[in-house]
Short mmCIF file of C-alpha atoms in Angstrom, two decimals:
data_model
loop_
_atom_site.label_atom_id
_atom_site.label_comp_id
_atom_site.label_asym_id
_atom_site.label_seq_id
_atom_site.Cartn_x
_atom_site.Cartn_y
_atom_site.Cartn_z
CA UNK A 1 0.00 0.00 0.00
CA UNK A 2 1.26 3.47 -0.81
CA UNK A 3 2.31 5.82 1.93
CA UNK A 4 -0.42 8.29 2.96
CA UNK A 5 0.33 11.91 2.25
CA UNK A 6 0.18 12.76 5.93
CA UNK A 7 3.12 10.47 6.74
CA UNK A 8 5.16 11.95 3.89
CA UNK A 9 4.41 15.46 5.09
CA UNK A 10 5.24 14.67 8.71
CA UNK A 11 8.52 13.04 7.71
CA UNK A 12 9.47 15.99 5.52
CA UNK A 13 8.75 18.41 8.35
CA UNK A 14 10.66 16.31 10.91
CA UNK A 15 13.67 16.48 8.60
CA UNK A 16 13.33 20.14 7.64
CA UNK A 17 12.62 21.57 11.11
CA UNK A 18 13.64 19.02 13.73
CA UNK A 19 12.60 19.44 17.36
CA UNK A 20 15.60 20.41 19.51
CA UNK A 21 16.93 17.36 21.35
CA UNK A 22 14.88 14.93 19.26
CA UNK A 23 15.65 13.23 15.97
CA UNK A 24 13.52 10.80 13.98
CA UNK A 25 14.79 9.16 10.80
CA UNK A 26 12.70 6.73 8.75
CA UNK A 27 14.14 3.41 7.59
CA UNK A 28 15.07 3.29 3.93
CA UNK A 29 13.19 0.05 3.31
CA UNK A 30 10.15 0.83 5.47
CA UNK A 31 9.08 4.45 5.69
CA UNK A 32 6.66 3.65 8.52
CA UNK A 33 9.51 2.62 10.80
CA UNK A 34 11.55 5.36 12.46
CA UNK A 35 14.80 5.37 14.39
CA UNK A 36 14.39 7.94 17.13
CA UNK A 37 16.81 9.49 19.60
CA UNK A 38 15.74 11.71 22.47
CA UNK A 39 18.16 13.69 24.63
CA UNK A 40 17.43 13.48 28.36
CA UNK A 41 15.91 16.78 29.48
CA UNK A 42 18.14 19.09 31.51
CA UNK A 43 17.70 19.10 35.30
CA UNK A 44 16.38 15.54 35.22
CA UNK A 45 18.22 12.35 36.22
CA UNK A 46 18.44 11.60 32.49
CA UNK A 47 20.38 14.76 31.63
CA UNK A 48 23.34 14.08 29.40
CA UNK A 49 21.92 10.79 28.13
CA UNK A 50 20.87 10.05 24.55
CA UNK A 51 18.08 7.49 24.43
CA UNK A 52 17.34 5.38 21.37
CA UNK A 53 13.74 4.49 20.58
CA UNK A 54 11.87 2.79 17.78
CA UNK A 55 8.63 4.18 16.40
CA UNK A 56 6.25 2.38 14.10
CA UNK A 57 3.23 3.85 12.34
CA UNK A 58 0.53 1.18 12.07
CA UNK A 59 -1.55 0.69 8.93
CA UNK A 60 -4.44 2.89 10.11
CA UNK A 61 -2.29 5.70 11.50
CA UNK A 62 -3.31 8.46 12.25
CA UNK A 63 -6.54 6.85 13.45
CA UNK A 64 -4.51 4.65 15.82
CA UNK A 65 -1.49 5.83 17.80
CA UNK A 66 2.10 5.10 16.72
CA UNK A 67 3.86 2.29 18.57
CA UNK A 68 6.88 3.59 20.46
CA UNK A 69 9.41 1.64 22.50
CA UNK A 70 12.67 2.51 24.25
CA UNK A 71 15.65 0.55 22.94
CA UNK A 72 18.07 2.01 25.48
CA UNK A 73 17.72 0.64 29.03
CA UNK A 74 16.27 3.30 31.29
CA UNK A 75 15.37 3.44 35.00
CA UNK A 76 11.97 5.13 34.99
CA UNK A 77 8.71 4.28 36.83
CA UNK A 78 6.62 4.56 33.63
CA UNK A 79 8.93 2.56 31.34
CA UNK A 80 9.37 -1.18 31.83
CA UNK A 81 12.27 -3.56 31.19
CA UNK A 82 11.19 -4.10 27.60
CA UNK A 83 11.13 -0.38 26.91
CA UNK A 84 7.34 -0.14 26.74
CA UNK A 85 6.01 3.26 27.73
CA UNK A 86 3.01 4.04 29.92
CA UNK A 87 1.74 7.31 28.50
CA UNK A 88 -1.92 8.26 28.07
CA UNK A 89 -1.52 9.86 24.65
CA UNK A 90 -0.05 6.62 23.32
CA UNK A 91 -3.17 4.76 24.40
CA UNK A 92 -6.65 5.97 25.30
CA UNK A 93 -5.94 9.66 24.90
CA UNK A 94 -4.55 9.39 21.39
CA UNK A 95 -6.10 11.81 18.94
CA UNK A 96 -5.55 11.86 15.18
CA UNK A 97 -4.68 15.53 15.48
CA UNK A 98 -1.52 14.54 17.36
CA UNK A 99 1.66 13.88 15.38
CA UNK A 100 4.97 12.09 15.64
CA UNK A 101 6.66 15.26 16.83
CA UNK A 102 4.08 15.95 19.55
CA UNK A 103 4.28 12.36 20.78
CA UNK A 104 8.06 12.48 21.00
CA UNK A 105 7.83 15.78 22.86
CA UNK A 106 5.42 14.13 25.33
CA UNK A 107 7.90 11.31 25.87
CA UNK A 108 10.68 13.81 26.47
CA UNK A 109 8.42 15.55 28.98
CA UNK A 110 7.72 12.21 30.68
CA UNK A 111 11.47 11.83 31.23
CA UNK A 112 11.45 15.23 32.93
CA UNK A 113 8.45 14.39 35.11
CA UNK A 114 8.24 10.71 36.15
CA UNK A 115 4.87 9.71 37.55
CA UNK A 116 5.29 6.86 40.09
CA UNK A 117 1.54 6.98 40.91
CA UNK A 118 0.71 5.44 37.53
CA UNK A 119 3.49 2.90 37.23
CA UNK A 120 4.44 0.39 34.58
CA UNK A 121 7.62 -0.83 36.22
CA UNK A 122 6.27 -1.59 39.71
CA UNK A 123 9.60 -2.13 41.44
CA UNK A 124 10.97 1.15 40.13
CA UNK A 125 7.82 3.02 41.11
CA UNK A 126 7.89 1.49 44.60
CA UNK A 127 11.48 2.56 45.10
CA UNK A 128 10.71 5.98 43.63
CA UNK A 129 8.02 6.50 46.25
CA UNK A 130 9.94 5.11 49.22
CA UNK A 131 13.33 6.65 48.63
CA UNK A 132 13.21 9.14 45.85
CA UNK A 133 16.81 10.28 46.16
CA UNK A 134 18.16 6.74 45.89
CA UNK A 135 15.92 6.06 42.89
CA UNK A 136 17.13 9.24 41.18
CA UNK A 137 20.71 8.20 41.86
CA UNK A 138 20.05 4.83 40.21
CA UNK A 139 18.45 6.58 37.25
CA UNK A 140 21.55 8.76 36.91
CA UNK A 141 23.78 5.69 37.14
CA UNK A 142 21.82 3.89 34.42
CA UNK A 143 21.91 7.00 32.24
CA UNK A 144 25.67 7.18 32.55
CA UNK A 145 26.02 3.45 32.00
CA UNK A 146 23.64 2.80 29.10
CA UNK A 147 22.68 6.16 27.53
CA UNK A 148 26.01 7.83 27.04
CA UNK A 149 28.04 6.83 24.05
CA UNK B 1 -3.85 17.12 -5.71
CA UNK B 2 -0.59 18.96 -5.73
CA UNK B 3 -0.65 22.57 -4.59
CA UNK B 4 1.41 25.15 -6.46
CA UNK B 5 2.51 27.21 -3.45
CA UNK B 6 2.67 26.46 0.28
CA UNK B 7 -0.78 26.71 1.86
CA UNK B 8 -1.57 28.84 4.91
CA UNK B 9 -1.28 26.59 7.97
CA UNK B 10 -4.74 27.71 9.12
CA UNK B 11 -6.28 25.97 6.15
CA UNK B 12 -4.62 22.62 6.92
CA UNK B 13 -6.60 19.75 8.42
CA UNK B 14 -4.90 18.51 11.60
CA UNK B 15 -5.74 14.92 10.71
CA UNK B 16 -4.63 14.52 7.10
CA UNK B 17 -2.25 17.52 7.11
CA UNK B 18 -3.63 18.60 3.75
CA UNK B 19 -5.76 21.65 2.91
CA UNK B 20 -9.34 21.03 4.00
CA UNK B 21 -11.57 19.01 1.76
CA UNK B 22 -15.26 19.65 2.51
CA UNK B 23 -14.42 21.23 5.86
CA UNK B 24 -16.81 20.56 8.74
CA UNK B 25 -16.91 22.59 11.91
CA UNK B 26 -17.73 21.05 15.30
CA UNK B 27 -19.56 22.75 18.17
CA UNK B 28 -16.17 23.66 19.63
CA UNK B 29 -15.27 25.48 16.38
CA UNK B 30 -12.56 23.03 15.42
CA UNK B 31 -12.55 22.19 11.74
CA UNK B 32 -11.62 18.99 9.89
CA UNK B 33 -12.21 17.43 6.49
CA UNK B 34 -15.52 15.65 6.31
CA UNK B 35 -13.87 12.31 5.51
CA UNK B 36 -11.20 12.66 8.19
CA UNK B 37 -13.82 13.43 10.82
CA UNK B 38 -16.02 10.52 9.80
CA UNK B 39 -13.12 8.12 9.87
CA UNK B 40 -11.99 9.40 13.24
CA UNK B 41 -15.44 9.10 14.82
CA UNK B 42 -15.88 5.62 13.37
CA UNK B 43 -13.19 4.45 15.79
CA UNK B 44 -14.92 5.90 18.84
CA UNK B 45 -17.62 4.16 20.85
CA UNK B 46 -20.34 5.18 23.29
CA UNK B 47 -22.77 8.06 23.19
CA UNK B 48 -20.27 10.86 22.92
CA UNK B 49 -17.58 11.66 20.38
CA UNK B 50 -14.42 13.51 21.28
CA UNK B 51 -13.06 16.43 19.26
CA UNK B 52 -9.62 15.39 18.00
CA UNK B 53 -8.19 18.84 18.70
CA UNK B 54 -9.54 19.82 22.14
CA UNK B 55 -10.95 16.51 23.45
CA UNK B 56 -14.24 18.32 24.06
CA UNK B 57 -17.17 15.91 24.17
CA UNK B 58 -19.86 16.00 21.49
CA UNK B 59 -23.10 14.22 22.29
CA UNK B 60 -24.07 11.84 19.53
CA UNK B 61 -27.73 12.75 20.04
CA UNK B 62 -28.78 15.22 17.34
CA UNK B 63 -25.32 14.88 15.85
CA UNK B 64 -26.24 16.62 12.60
CA UNK B 65 -26.92 19.89 14.43
CA UNK B 66 -23.52 19.82 16.09
CA UNK B 67 -21.43 19.67 12.97
CA UNK B 68 -21.90 22.15 10.20
CA UNK B 69 -20.20 23.19 7.03
CA UNK B 70 -17.48 25.78 7.44
CA UNK B 71 -18.39 29.37 6.55
CA UNK B 72 -18.57 30.19 2.88
CA UNK B 73 -15.44 32.37 2.92
CA UNK B 74 -13.32 29.48 4.19
CA UNK B 75 -14.58 27.27 1.40
CA UNK B 76 -13.97 30.13 -1.04
CA UNK B 77 -10.38 30.50 0.17
CA UNK B 78 -9.84 26.78 -0.26
CA UNK B 79 -11.36 26.77 -3.71
CA UNK B 80 -9.07 29.64 -4.73
CA UNK B 81 -5.89 27.68 -3.96
CA UNK B 82 -3.92 26.95 -7.12
CA UNK B 83 -3.25 23.29 -7.89
CA UNK B 84 -1.34 21.52 -10.62
CA UNK B 85 -3.42 19.70 -13.18
CA UNK B 86 -3.49 15.96 -12.34
CA UNK B 87 -2.38 15.36 -15.94
CA UNK B 88 0.88 17.22 -15.31
CA UNK B 89 2.88 14.02 -15.80
CA UNK B 90 1.37 13.66 -19.28
CA UNK B 91 2.42 17.21 -20.08
CA UNK B 92 -0.30 19.62 -18.97
CA UNK B 93 1.36 22.59 -17.32
CA UNK B 94 -1.80 24.41 -16.22
CA UNK B 95 -2.19 25.80 -12.72
CA UNK B 96 -5.88 25.88 -11.95
CA UNK B 97 -7.97 27.02 -8.98
CA UNK B 98 -8.90 24.02 -6.87
CA UNK B 99 -12.60 24.71 -7.26
CA UNK B 100 -12.28 24.65 -11.05
CA UNK B 101 -10.00 21.67 -11.46
CA UNK B 102 -12.84 19.26 -12.13
CA UNK B 103 -14.10 21.41 -14.97
CA UNK B 104 -10.60 21.75 -16.33
CA UNK B 105 -10.00 18.02 -16.45
CA UNK B 106 -13.49 17.19 -17.72
CA UNK B 107 -13.82 19.86 -20.37
CA UNK B 108 -10.62 21.67 -21.23
CA UNK B 109 -7.41 19.85 -20.39
CA UNK B 110 -5.55 18.86 -23.60
CA UNK B 111 -4.10 15.86 -21.86
CA UNK B 112 -7.31 14.31 -20.55
CA UNK B 113 -7.78 10.88 -22.06
CA UNK B 114 -10.97 10.58 -24.12
CA UNK B 115 -12.46 7.73 -26.07
CA UNK B 116 -11.23 7.42 -29.62
CA UNK B 117 -13.59 9.02 -32.13
CA UNK B 118 -13.57 5.84 -34.20
CA UNK B 119 -16.47 3.68 -33.02
CA UNK B 120 -14.59 0.45 -33.53
CA UNK B 121 -11.46 1.54 -31.72
CA UNK B 122 -11.55 1.06 -27.93
CA UNK B 123 -8.34 2.85 -27.00
CA UNK B 124 -8.09 6.26 -25.37
CA UNK B 125 -6.60 9.40 -26.82
CA UNK B 126 -5.61 12.84 -25.49
CA UNK B 127 -8.17 15.53 -26.03
CA UNK B 128 -5.84 17.58 -28.22
CA UNK B 129 -5.66 14.83 -30.84
CA UNK B 130 -9.18 13.52 -30.42
CA UNK B 131 -10.59 15.41 -33.40
CA UNK B 132 -8.11 14.03 -35.89
CA UNK B 133 -9.89 10.69 -36.16
CA UNK B 134 -8.46 7.40 -34.99
CA UNK B 135 -4.70 7.67 -34.58
CA UNK B 136 -4.19 4.15 -33.28
CA UNK B 137 -2.17 2.72 -36.10
CA UNK B 138 1.52 2.01 -36.30
CA UNK B 139 3.70 4.35 -38.27
CA UNK B 140 7.34 5.30 -38.49
CA UNK B 141 9.12 8.47 -37.46
CA UNK B 142 10.40 9.99 -40.67
CA UNK B 143 13.58 11.24 -39.00
CA UNK B 144 14.81 8.38 -36.86
CA UNK B 145 12.89 5.46 -38.31
CA UNK B 146 11.49 4.32 -34.99
CA UNK B 147 8.04 2.84 -35.29
CA UNK B 148 5.27 3.88 -32.98
CA UNK B 149 1.58 4.73 -32.85
CA UNK B 150 0.56 7.76 -34.85
CA UNK B 151 -0.88 9.35 -31.68
CA UNK B 152 2.55 9.32 -30.05
CA UNK B 153 4.45 10.69 -33.03
CA UNK B 154 3.73 14.36 -32.32
CA UNK B 155 5.14 14.18 -28.82
CA UNK B 156 8.07 12.16 -30.08
CA UNK B 157 9.03 14.65 -32.74
CA UNK B 158 8.50 17.58 -30.44
CA UNK B 159 10.45 16.30 -27.47
CA UNK B 160 12.36 13.07 -27.70
CA UNK B 161 13.44 12.31 -31.29
CA UNK B 162 17.25 12.36 -31.40
CA UNK B 163 17.44 12.57 -35.18
CA UNK B 164 15.23 15.54 -35.73
CA UNK B 165 17.66 18.42 -36.03
CA UNK B 166 16.90 22.05 -35.64
CA UNK B 167 19.14 25.03 -36.06
CA UNK B 168 20.34 26.98 -33.02
CA UNK B 169 19.16 30.56 -33.42
CA UNK B 170 22.52 31.99 -32.35
CA UNK B 171 25.30 29.82 -33.73
CA UNK B 172 23.64 28.03 -36.67
CA UNK B 173 24.73 24.66 -35.32
CA UNK B 174 22.27 21.88 -36.00
CA UNK B 175 21.34 19.67 -33.11
CA UNK B 176 18.63 17.40 -31.80
CA UNK B 177 15.74 19.06 -29.99
CA UNK B 178 16.34 17.40 -26.59
CA UNK B 179 19.87 18.80 -26.54
CA UNK B 180 18.93 22.35 -27.42
CA UNK B 181 18.24 23.51 -23.89
CA UNK B 182 21.58 22.44 -22.57
CA UNK B 183 23.29 23.88 -25.63
CA UNK B 184 21.80 27.29 -25.00
CA UNK B 185 22.48 27.21 -21.28
CA UNK B 186 26.14 26.29 -21.30
CA UNK B 187 27.68 25.44 -24.69
CA UNK B 188 26.66 27.78 -27.51
CA UNK B 189 29.46 30.35 -27.92
CA UNK B 190 27.24 32.90 -29.67
CA UNK B 191 24.63 33.41 -26.97
CA UNK B 192 24.59 37.05 -25.89
CA UNK B 193 26.21 37.44 -22.51
CA UNK B 194 27.58 40.03 -20.15
CA UNK B 195 30.77 40.37 -18.18
CA UNK B 196 30.52 38.87 -14.67
CA UNK B 197 31.62 42.24 -13.37
CA UNK B 198 28.52 43.86 -14.84
CA UNK B 199 26.74 44.44 -11.50
CA UNK B 200 29.85 46.27 -10.27
CA UNK B 201 30.24 48.55 -13.24
CA UNK B 202 31.87 46.73 -16.17
CA UNK B 203 29.96 47.77 -19.30
CA UNK B 204 31.22 44.94 -21.53
CA UNK B 205 28.62 43.03 -23.50
CA UNK B 206 29.06 40.40 -26.20
CA UNK B 207 28.66 36.74 -26.97
CA UNK B 208 29.65 33.98 -24.61
CA UNK B 209 32.95 33.49 -26.43
CA UNK B 210 34.01 37.14 -26.40
CA UNK B 211 32.91 37.54 -22.80
CA UNK B 212 34.99 34.53 -21.78
CA UNK B 213 38.01 36.14 -23.43
CA UNK B 214 37.23 39.50 -21.84
CA UNK B 215 36.79 38.10 -18.32
CA UNK B 216 40.42 36.96 -18.21
CA UNK B 217 41.63 40.51 -18.58
CA UNK B 218 38.80 42.37 -16.82
CA UNK B 219 39.77 43.73 -13.39
CA UNK B 220 36.20 44.08 -12.25
CA UNK B 221 35.37 40.48 -13.21
CA UNK B 222 38.29 39.12 -11.21
CA UNK B 223 37.13 41.18 -8.25
CA UNK B 224 33.50 40.14 -8.73
CA UNK B 225 33.36 37.10 -6.37
CA UNK B 226 34.98 39.13 -3.61
CA UNK B 227 32.70 42.07 -4.27
CA UNK B 228 29.59 39.95 -4.21
CA UNK B 229 30.50 38.37 -0.87
CA UNK B 230 31.13 41.89 0.41
CA UNK B 231 27.76 42.96 -0.87
CA UNK B 232 26.05 40.04 0.81
CA UNK B 233 27.85 40.83 4.06
CA UNK B 234 26.78 44.46 3.80
CA UNK B 235 23.18 43.48 3.27
CA UNK B 236 23.27 41.20 6.26
CA UNK B 237 24.74 43.95 8.41
CA UNK B 238 22.11 46.32 7.16
CA UNK B 239 19.38 43.92 8.09
CA UNK B 240 20.84 43.39 11.58
CA UNK B 241 21.22 47.12 11.93
CA UNK B 242 17.57 47.67 11.09
CA UNK B 243 16.49 45.16 13.71
CA UNK B 244 18.66 46.88 16.30
CA UNK B 245 17.33 50.28 15.28
CA UNK B 246 13.79 49.06 15.74
CA UNK B 247 14.67 47.66 19.17
CA UNK B 248 16.27 50.96 20.16
CA UNK B 249 13.18 52.88 19.04
CA UNK B 250 11.03 50.57 21.09
CA UNK B 251 13.16 51.06 24.20
CA UNK B 252 13.28 54.81 23.76
CA UNK B 253 9.52 54.94 23.34
CA UNK B 254 9.10 52.92 26.51
CA UNK B 255 11.45 55.22 28.40
CA UNK B 256 9.67 58.41 27.36
CA UNK B 257 6.32 56.82 28.20
CA UNK B 258 7.63 56.01 31.66
CA UNK B 259 9.02 59.49 32.15
CA UNK B 260 5.70 60.97 31.10
CA UNK B 261 3.89 58.87 33.66
CA UNK B 262 6.31 59.95 36.36
CA UNK B 263 6.20 63.66 35.57
CA UNK B 264 2.43 63.80 35.22
CA UNK B 265 2.09 62.00 38.57
CA UNK B 266 4.30 64.26 40.65
CA UNK B 267 2.52 67.66 40.58
CA UNK B 268 -0.90 66.60 41.94
CA UNK B 269 0.54 64.42 44.70
CA UNK B 270 2.75 67.30 45.93
CA UNK B 271 6.10 67.26 47.61
CA UNK B 272 5.29 65.12 50.64
CA UNK B 273 3.89 62.19 48.67
CA UNK B 274 6.63 62.47 46.09
CA UNK B 275 9.15 61.88 48.80
CA UNK B 276 7.16 58.89 49.95
CA UNK B 277 7.27 57.58 46.39
CA UNK B 278 11.00 57.79 46.70
CA UNK B 279 10.82 55.69 49.85
CA UNK B 280 8.72 52.96 48.29
CA UNK B 281 10.81 52.95 45.20
CA UNK B 282 13.74 52.02 47.39
CA UNK B 283 11.72 49.20 48.93
CA UNK B 284 11.13 47.41 45.65
CA UNK B 285 13.87 46.72 43.14
CA UNK B 286 13.71 49.33 40.42
CA UNK B 287 15.53 48.80 37.21
CA UNK B 288 14.68 52.05 35.53
CA UNK B 289 17.45 54.49 36.20
CA UNK B 290 15.37 57.31 34.76
CA UNK B 291 12.71 56.82 37.40
CA UNK B 292 15.32 56.82 40.16
CA UNK B 293 16.86 60.02 38.90
CA UNK B 294 13.54 61.79 39.22
CA UNK B 295 12.78 60.41 42.66
CA UNK B 296 16.04 60.92 44.44
CA UNK B 297 16.17 64.74 44.56
CA UNK B 298 12.83 64.83 46.40
CA UNK B 299 13.93 62.38 48.99
CA UNK B 300 14.08 63.48 52.63
CA UNK B 301 13.21 61.64 55.80
CA UNK B 302 9.64 61.58 56.88
CA UNK B 303 7.64 59.54 59.34
CA UNK B 304 6.56 56.75 57.04
CA UNK B 305 4.20 53.92 56.97
CA UNK B 306 6.10 51.74 54.58
CA UNK B 307 3.75 50.37 51.98
CA UNK B 308 4.77 46.80 51.27
CA UNK B 309 4.61 46.69 47.47
CA UNK B 310 5.04 43.28 45.85
CA UNK B 311 7.29 42.93 42.77
CA UNK B 312 5.54 43.91 39.56
CA UNK B 313 5.68 42.59 36.06
CA UNK B 314 6.44 45.78 34.27
CA UNK B 315 7.78 49.13 35.37
CA UNK B 316 4.60 50.79 34.07
CA UNK B 317 2.31 48.74 36.27
CA UNK B 318 4.71 49.33 39.14
CA UNK B 319 4.48 53.05 38.65
CA UNK B 320 0.73 52.91 38.29
CA UNK B 321 0.32 50.98 41.53
CA UNK B 322 2.68 53.44 43.19
CA UNK B 323 0.47 56.23 41.99
CA UNK B 324 -2.59 54.45 43.32
CA UNK B 325 -1.09 53.93 46.77
CA UNK B 326 -0.04 57.57 46.87
CA UNK B 327 -3.56 58.64 46.10
CA UNK B 328 -4.86 56.47 48.95
CA UNK B 329 -2.31 58.01 51.29
CA UNK B 330 -3.46 61.47 50.31
CA UNK B 331 -7.12 60.75 50.96
CA UNK B 332 -6.22 59.28 54.34
CA UNK B 333 -4.32 62.43 55.22
CA UNK B 334 -7.28 64.54 54.15
CA UNK B 335 -9.53 62.57 56.47
CA UNK B 336 -7.20 63.01 59.42
CA UNK B 337 -7.00 66.73 58.81
CA UNK B 338 -10.79 67.04 58.71
CA UNK B 339 -11.06 65.09 61.95
CA UNK B 340 -8.47 67.23 63.67
CA UNK B 341 -10.23 70.33 62.48
CA UNK B 342 -13.55 69.28 63.95
CA UNK B 343 -11.90 68.29 67.21
CA UNK B 344 -10.23 71.66 67.62
CA UNK B 345 -13.49 73.45 66.89
CA UNK B 346 -15.26 71.49 69.62
CA UNK B 347 -12.40 72.20 72.01
CA UNK B 348 -12.49 75.91 71.29
CA UNK B 349 -16.24 75.96 71.79
CA UNK B 350 -15.91 74.21 75.17
CA UNK B 351 -13.15 76.56 76.22
CA UNK B 352 -15.27 79.60 75.26
CA UNK B 353 -18.21 78.28 77.26
CA UNK B 354 -16.09 77.86 80.31
CA UNK B 355 -14.59 81.31 80.14
CA UNK B 356 -18.04 82.77 79.62
CA UNK B 357 -19.21 81.03 82.78
CA UNK B 358 -16.23 82.34 84.67
CA UNK B 359 -16.91 85.82 83.44
CA UNK B 360 -20.50 85.71 84.67
CA UNK B 361 -19.16 84.47 88.02
CA UNK B 362 -16.77 87.33 88.17
CA UNK B 363 -19.49 89.74 87.15
CA UNK B 364 -21.75 88.46 89.92
CA UNK B 365 -18.95 88.80 92.45
CA UNK B 366 -18.25 92.33 91.33
CA UNK B 367 -21.96 93.16 91.59
CA UNK B 368 -22.21 91.88 95.15
CA UNK B 369 -19.07 93.79 96.05
CA UNK B 370 -20.62 96.95 94.62
CA UNK B 371 -23.77 96.32 96.59
CA UNK B 372 -21.75 95.91 99.76
CA UNK B 373 -19.78 99.03 99.03
CA UNK B 374 -22.96 100.88 98.35
CA UNK B 375 -24.46 99.70 101.60
CA UNK B 376 -21.34 100.63 103.58
CA UNK B 377 -21.20 104.04 101.94
CA UNK B 378 -24.82 104.73 102.74
CA UNK B 379 -24.36 103.75 106.42
CA UNK B 380 -21.29 105.96 106.62
CA UNK B 381 -23.25 108.84 105.07
CA UNK B 382 -26.09 108.43 107.56
CA UNK B 383 -23.66 108.54 110.43
#
């Protein structure tokens, strides 16, 4: 099936005017599959890290949300061991008026504001609530270990 | 459809990212293409639908009344957008208003495929050849000998035949049509040209060949690349300068506005309140040196109720609030003065009453003394 115009336009715009701290490049052989990198936001435990993600636009995008997954290991209450992300706009709150760039911005914001009250990785969330400073230290450690080249 | 120029972002549907097609407006005023909206709502369940832009709920009851066509002027703007003819690949170079594209393709476009005029022939033919009868027979190009359908031969001779020579209008070389463009752009030595130093004052004009010879010796042409970078740099500087100038104007305007506010405030609030303004202006951080300069000369110590002013967004609002507090101060002072005045009047009245009483006392005493004196005098006289 041919690529919808919307995906072509979004890709063109992502290339022409990229979001600061975020890059998304489509695969040559599958233009619905993107290699994404997000820089950890400043003043967060993920500062200084560069996180790799994969993003896939399903057949009925934009009526269904893109599938996004972290490839880099990250210590975060809303991201599990497999890199799956717990974020409302990727699930029930998806709207076809949202775009790849807005979704990636939301993920970057999620790194800046972890939400242990709506956890995906229960152990991380538990630790985050009980001893936040220790959890943040671990997150920093993981960032240094896995997310810096 | 392919649009000729970039379209205003306000006319773009947030769902398909293309200019609206049959735009529909929801109760929340958000607009989408009819098809996009339908497809989006198809995926939602329950009795309400959610606006893709604002997530506002739209009851499904009476749904027709909650979506309506966009205003006529929006549709007009969309219909006025220029699009390329869908037959542009075939060779149509028309740019047509979007609202008229259907008519163009159906009735006018030379490259629309019509049925062949021959009843027995089932193949299609472009409109521009459709009146020449059936052209679906094989023939041979008389220049290159390639065989093809008669209907294709016109295009072939016009654009692609490599054996059909034409004469260059400048150098009388003969060459194939497809090569002519390149020949004119970079090869033909007889094309009229100008010295590369022409924008900087070299008046030399000639053919490409003579210009090439001239450029080697021309001082201005050798300087031209340098000069043009200089020119670009100048223009950039100029642009930056203009921006700075505008900024400066803005700042100066702001400063004079602030000074005006200060000067027009001071006279009515008189010297005492002006000095208080100086006090409060010390309390809160002031960045405007101009304002300080006006305040400081008036400053002398006075018994003060320090008005705790919170930090303000802009110097103007700061000054305005200062002005307001000063006015309040003044009215309070007026009240106190009036009170004092009335109190003193009462006091004076009381005092007057008392002295009057005392006077009558004294008068009475004097009277009795006189009576006594009188009595004593009369007894002495009788004796």
